mmCIF file of C-alpha atoms in Angstrom:
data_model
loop_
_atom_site.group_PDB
_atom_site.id
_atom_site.type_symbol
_atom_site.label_atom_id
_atom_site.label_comp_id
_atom_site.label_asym_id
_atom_site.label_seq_id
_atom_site.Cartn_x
_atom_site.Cartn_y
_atom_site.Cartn_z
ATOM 1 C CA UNK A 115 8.166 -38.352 30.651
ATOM 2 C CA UNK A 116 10.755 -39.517 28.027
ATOM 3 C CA UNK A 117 8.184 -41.683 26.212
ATOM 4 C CA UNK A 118 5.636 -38.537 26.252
ATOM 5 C CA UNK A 119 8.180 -35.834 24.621
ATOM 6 C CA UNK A 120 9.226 -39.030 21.804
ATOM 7 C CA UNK A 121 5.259 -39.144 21.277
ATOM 8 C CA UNK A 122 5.046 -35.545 20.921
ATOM 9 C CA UNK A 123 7.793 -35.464 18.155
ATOM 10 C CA UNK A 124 6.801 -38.438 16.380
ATOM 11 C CA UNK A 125 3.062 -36.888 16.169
ATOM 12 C CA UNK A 126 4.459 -33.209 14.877
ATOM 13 C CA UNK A 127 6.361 -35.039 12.689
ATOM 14 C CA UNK A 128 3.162 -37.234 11.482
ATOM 15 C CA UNK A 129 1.067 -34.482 11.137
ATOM 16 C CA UNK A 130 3.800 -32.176 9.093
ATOM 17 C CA UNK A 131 3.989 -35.537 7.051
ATOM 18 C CA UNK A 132 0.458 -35.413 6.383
ATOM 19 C CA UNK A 133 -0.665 -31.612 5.456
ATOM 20 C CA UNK A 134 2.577 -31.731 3.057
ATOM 21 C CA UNK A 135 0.146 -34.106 1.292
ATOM 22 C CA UNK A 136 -2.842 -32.040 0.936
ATOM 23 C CA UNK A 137 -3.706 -30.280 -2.359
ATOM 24 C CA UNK A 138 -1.537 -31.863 -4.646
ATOM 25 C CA UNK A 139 -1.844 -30.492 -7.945
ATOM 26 C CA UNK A 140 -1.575 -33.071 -10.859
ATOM 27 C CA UNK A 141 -1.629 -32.465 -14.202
ATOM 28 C CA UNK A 142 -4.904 -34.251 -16.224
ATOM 29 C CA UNK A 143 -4.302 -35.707 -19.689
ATOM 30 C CA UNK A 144 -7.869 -35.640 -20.174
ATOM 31 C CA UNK A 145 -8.428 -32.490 -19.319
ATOM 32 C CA UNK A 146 -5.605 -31.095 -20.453
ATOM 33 C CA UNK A 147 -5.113 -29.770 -17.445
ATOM 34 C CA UNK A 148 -4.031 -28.987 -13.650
ATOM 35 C CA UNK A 149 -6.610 -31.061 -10.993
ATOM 36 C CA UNK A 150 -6.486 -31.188 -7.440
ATOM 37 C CA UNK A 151 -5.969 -34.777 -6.429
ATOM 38 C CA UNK A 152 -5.512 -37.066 -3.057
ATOM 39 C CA UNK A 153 -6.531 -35.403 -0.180
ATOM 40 C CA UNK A 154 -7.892 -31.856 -0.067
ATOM 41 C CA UNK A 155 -9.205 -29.344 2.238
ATOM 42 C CA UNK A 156 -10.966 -26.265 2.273
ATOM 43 C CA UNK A 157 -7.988 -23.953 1.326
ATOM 44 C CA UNK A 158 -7.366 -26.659 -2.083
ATOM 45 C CA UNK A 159 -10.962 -25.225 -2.892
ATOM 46 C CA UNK A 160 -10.758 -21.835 -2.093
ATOM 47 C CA UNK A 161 -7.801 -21.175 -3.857
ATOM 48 C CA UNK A 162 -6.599 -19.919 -7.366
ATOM 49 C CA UNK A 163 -7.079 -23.377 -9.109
ATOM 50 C CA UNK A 164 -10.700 -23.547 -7.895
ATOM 51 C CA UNK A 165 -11.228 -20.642 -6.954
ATOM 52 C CA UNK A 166 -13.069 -19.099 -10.152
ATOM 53 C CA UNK A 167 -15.696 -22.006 -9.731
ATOM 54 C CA UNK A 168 -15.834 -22.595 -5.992
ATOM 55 C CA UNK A 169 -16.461 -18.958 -4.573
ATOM 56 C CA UNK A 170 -19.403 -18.221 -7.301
ATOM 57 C CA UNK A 171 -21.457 -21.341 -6.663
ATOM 58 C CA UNK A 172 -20.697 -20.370 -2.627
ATOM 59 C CA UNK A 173 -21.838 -16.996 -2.615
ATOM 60 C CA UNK A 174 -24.779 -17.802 -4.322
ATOM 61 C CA UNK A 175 -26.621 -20.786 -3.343
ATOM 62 C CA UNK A 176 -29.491 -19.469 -1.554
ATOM 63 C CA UNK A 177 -29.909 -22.428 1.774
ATOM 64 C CA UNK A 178 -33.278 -23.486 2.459
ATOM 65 C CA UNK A 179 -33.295 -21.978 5.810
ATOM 66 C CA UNK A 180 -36.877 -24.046 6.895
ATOM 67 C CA UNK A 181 -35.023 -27.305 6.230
ATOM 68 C CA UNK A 182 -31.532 -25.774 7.461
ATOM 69 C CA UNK A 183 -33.356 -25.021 11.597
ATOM 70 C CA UNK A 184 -33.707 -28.555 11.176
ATOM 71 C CA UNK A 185 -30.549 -29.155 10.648
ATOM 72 C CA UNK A 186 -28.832 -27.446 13.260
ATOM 73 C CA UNK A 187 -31.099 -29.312 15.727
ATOM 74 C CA UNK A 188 -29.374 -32.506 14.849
ATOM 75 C CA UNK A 189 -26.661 -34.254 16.932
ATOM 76 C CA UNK A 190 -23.864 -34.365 14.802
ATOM 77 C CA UNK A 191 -21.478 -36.288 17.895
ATOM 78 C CA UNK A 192 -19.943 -39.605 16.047
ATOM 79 C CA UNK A 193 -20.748 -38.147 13.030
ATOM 80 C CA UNK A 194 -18.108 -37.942 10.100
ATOM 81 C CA UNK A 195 -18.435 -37.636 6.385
ATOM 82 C CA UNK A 196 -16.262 -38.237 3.217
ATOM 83 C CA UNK A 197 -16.848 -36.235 0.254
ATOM 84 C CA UNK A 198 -15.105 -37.492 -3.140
ATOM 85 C CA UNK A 199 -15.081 -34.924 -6.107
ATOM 86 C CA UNK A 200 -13.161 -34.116 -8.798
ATOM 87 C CA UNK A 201 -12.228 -30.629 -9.639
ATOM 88 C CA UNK A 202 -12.439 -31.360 -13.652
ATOM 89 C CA UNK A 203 -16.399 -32.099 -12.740
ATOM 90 C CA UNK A 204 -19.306 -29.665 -13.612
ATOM 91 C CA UNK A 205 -21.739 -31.536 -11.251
ATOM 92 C CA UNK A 206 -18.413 -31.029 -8.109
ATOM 93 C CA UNK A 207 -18.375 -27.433 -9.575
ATOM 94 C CA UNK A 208 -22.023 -27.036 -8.790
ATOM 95 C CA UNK A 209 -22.658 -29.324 -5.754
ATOM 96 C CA UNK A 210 -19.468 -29.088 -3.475
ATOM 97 C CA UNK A 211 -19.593 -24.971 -3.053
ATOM 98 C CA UNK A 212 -23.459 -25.464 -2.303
ATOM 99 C CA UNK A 213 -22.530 -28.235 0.330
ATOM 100 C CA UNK A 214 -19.538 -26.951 2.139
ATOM 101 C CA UNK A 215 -22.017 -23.709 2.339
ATOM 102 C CA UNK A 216 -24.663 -26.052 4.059
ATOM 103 C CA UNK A 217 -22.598 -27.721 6.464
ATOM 104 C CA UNK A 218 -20.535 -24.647 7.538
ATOM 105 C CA UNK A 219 -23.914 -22.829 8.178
ATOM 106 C CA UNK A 220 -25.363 -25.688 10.241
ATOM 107 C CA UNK A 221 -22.343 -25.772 12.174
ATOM 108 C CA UNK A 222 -21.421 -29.174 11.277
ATOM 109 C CA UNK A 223 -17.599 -29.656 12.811
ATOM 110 C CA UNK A 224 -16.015 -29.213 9.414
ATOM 111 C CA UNK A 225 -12.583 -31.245 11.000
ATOM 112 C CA UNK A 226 -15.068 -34.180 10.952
ATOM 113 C CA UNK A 227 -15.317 -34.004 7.481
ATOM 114 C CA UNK A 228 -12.718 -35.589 5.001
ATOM 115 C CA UNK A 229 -12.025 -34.656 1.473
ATOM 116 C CA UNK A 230 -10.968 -36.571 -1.601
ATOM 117 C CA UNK A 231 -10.150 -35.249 -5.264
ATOM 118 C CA UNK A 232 -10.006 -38.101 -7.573
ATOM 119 C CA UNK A 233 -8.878 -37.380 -11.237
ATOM 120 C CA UNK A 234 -10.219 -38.652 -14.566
ATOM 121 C CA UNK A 235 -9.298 -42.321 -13.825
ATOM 122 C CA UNK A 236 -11.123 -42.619 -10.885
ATOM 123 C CA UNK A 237 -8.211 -42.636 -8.743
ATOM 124 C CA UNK A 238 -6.753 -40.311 -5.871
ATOM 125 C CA UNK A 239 -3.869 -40.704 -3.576
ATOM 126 C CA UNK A 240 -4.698 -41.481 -0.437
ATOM 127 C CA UNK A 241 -7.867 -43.624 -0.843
ATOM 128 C CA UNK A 242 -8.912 -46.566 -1.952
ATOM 129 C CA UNK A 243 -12.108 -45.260 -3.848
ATOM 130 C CA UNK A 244 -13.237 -49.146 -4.895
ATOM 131 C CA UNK A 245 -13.628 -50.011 -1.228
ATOM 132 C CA UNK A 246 -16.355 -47.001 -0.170
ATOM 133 C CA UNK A 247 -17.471 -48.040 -3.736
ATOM 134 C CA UNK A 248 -17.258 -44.291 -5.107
ATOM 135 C CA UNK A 249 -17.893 -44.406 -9.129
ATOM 136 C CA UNK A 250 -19.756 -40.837 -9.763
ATOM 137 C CA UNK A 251 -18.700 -37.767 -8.534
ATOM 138 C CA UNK A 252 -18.959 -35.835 -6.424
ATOM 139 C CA UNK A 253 -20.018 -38.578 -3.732
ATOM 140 C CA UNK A 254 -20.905 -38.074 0.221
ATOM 141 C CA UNK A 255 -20.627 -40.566 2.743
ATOM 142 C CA UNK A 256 -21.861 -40.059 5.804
ATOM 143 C CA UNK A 257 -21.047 -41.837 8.870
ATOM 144 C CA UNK A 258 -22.083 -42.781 12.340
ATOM 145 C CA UNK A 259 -19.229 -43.963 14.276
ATOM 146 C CA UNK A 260 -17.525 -46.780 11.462
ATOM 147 C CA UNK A 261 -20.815 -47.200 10.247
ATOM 148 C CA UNK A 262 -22.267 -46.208 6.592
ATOM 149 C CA UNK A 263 -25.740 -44.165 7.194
ATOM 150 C CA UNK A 264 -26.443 -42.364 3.581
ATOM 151 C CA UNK A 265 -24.428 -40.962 0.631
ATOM 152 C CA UNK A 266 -25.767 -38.389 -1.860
ATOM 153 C CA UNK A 267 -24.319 -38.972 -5.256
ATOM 154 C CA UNK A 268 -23.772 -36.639 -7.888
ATOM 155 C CA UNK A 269 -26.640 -34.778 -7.118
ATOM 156 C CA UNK A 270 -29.379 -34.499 -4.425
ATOM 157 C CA UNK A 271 -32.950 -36.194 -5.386
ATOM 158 C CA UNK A 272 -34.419 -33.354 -2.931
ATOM 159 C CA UNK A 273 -32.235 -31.108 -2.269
ATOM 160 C CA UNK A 274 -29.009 -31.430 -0.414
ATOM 161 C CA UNK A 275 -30.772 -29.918 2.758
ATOM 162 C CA UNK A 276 -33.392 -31.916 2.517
ATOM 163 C CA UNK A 277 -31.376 -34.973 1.194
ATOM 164 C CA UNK A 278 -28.610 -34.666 4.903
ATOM 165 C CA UNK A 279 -31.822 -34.484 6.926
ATOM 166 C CA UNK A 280 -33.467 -37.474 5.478
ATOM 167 C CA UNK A 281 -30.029 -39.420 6.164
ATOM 168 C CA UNK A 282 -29.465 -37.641 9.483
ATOM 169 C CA UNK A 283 -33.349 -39.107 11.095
#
């Protein structure tokens, strides 16, 4: 019993730890700027500092609802992604509204998805970007259990609908 209540703490205390570490706010030399960057989540997006670029490209990106029945037929158990952007980046600005959109519509388990804001330099706290070998942004990585099964850089070739599905067969 003792050992369960010290696990308890120790894991409130962990995860306190960790969402103090979410949506850190830098400033960008480059862009002369405030960026988000280390690990984000969906409230880092949807707030004031993304918030003018986020909620437009969200509202209206018009889902290919053929490809997105599809979509929701998939299994998505052992499934996680990793999506890299940067917040300073007009192809994030564009693609990461439209995606977040697309996975919250199919239902995907959006605590199975982990996101990354790396600034000019390519870095971000948090993550070692040269190790999933992220250079453009904004990446995806999707994987099946530990395992690597498709990323969709910068932009889809298809379309991100039909891009996911192609990596999802």
């Amino acid at each position: 019993m003792k050992t369960q209540i010290i696990f308890f703490v120790l894991s409130f205390f962990s995860l306190a730890g960790m969402a103090q570490n979410l949506n850190q706010i830098k400033i960008d030399d480059r862009v002369e700027g405030e960026i988000l960057c280390g690990q984000i989540n969906l409230d880092g997006l949807k707030d004031s500092l993304c918030a003018d670029w986020f909620k437009p490209e969200f509202e209206a990106y018009k889902i290919d609802t053929n490809l997105l029945s599809d979509l929701k037929k998939k299994n998505f158990s052992g499934l996680k992604m990793t999506l890299v952007l940067g917040t300073w980046c007009h192809d994030s600005h564009q693609q990461v509204p439209r995606l977040i959109k697309l996975l919250e519509t199919m239902k995907f388990p959006m605590s199975k998805l982990e996101m990354f804001a790396m600034d000019t330099y390519k870095e971000a706290l948090g993550i070692d970007l040269k190790s999933i070998d992220v250079k453009l942004v904004p990446t995806l990585i999707v994987y099946k259990g530990t395992k690597e099964i498709g990323r969709i850089v910068e932009s889809p070739k298809v379309s991100l609908e039909a891009d996911l599905l192609e990596i999802l067969q």
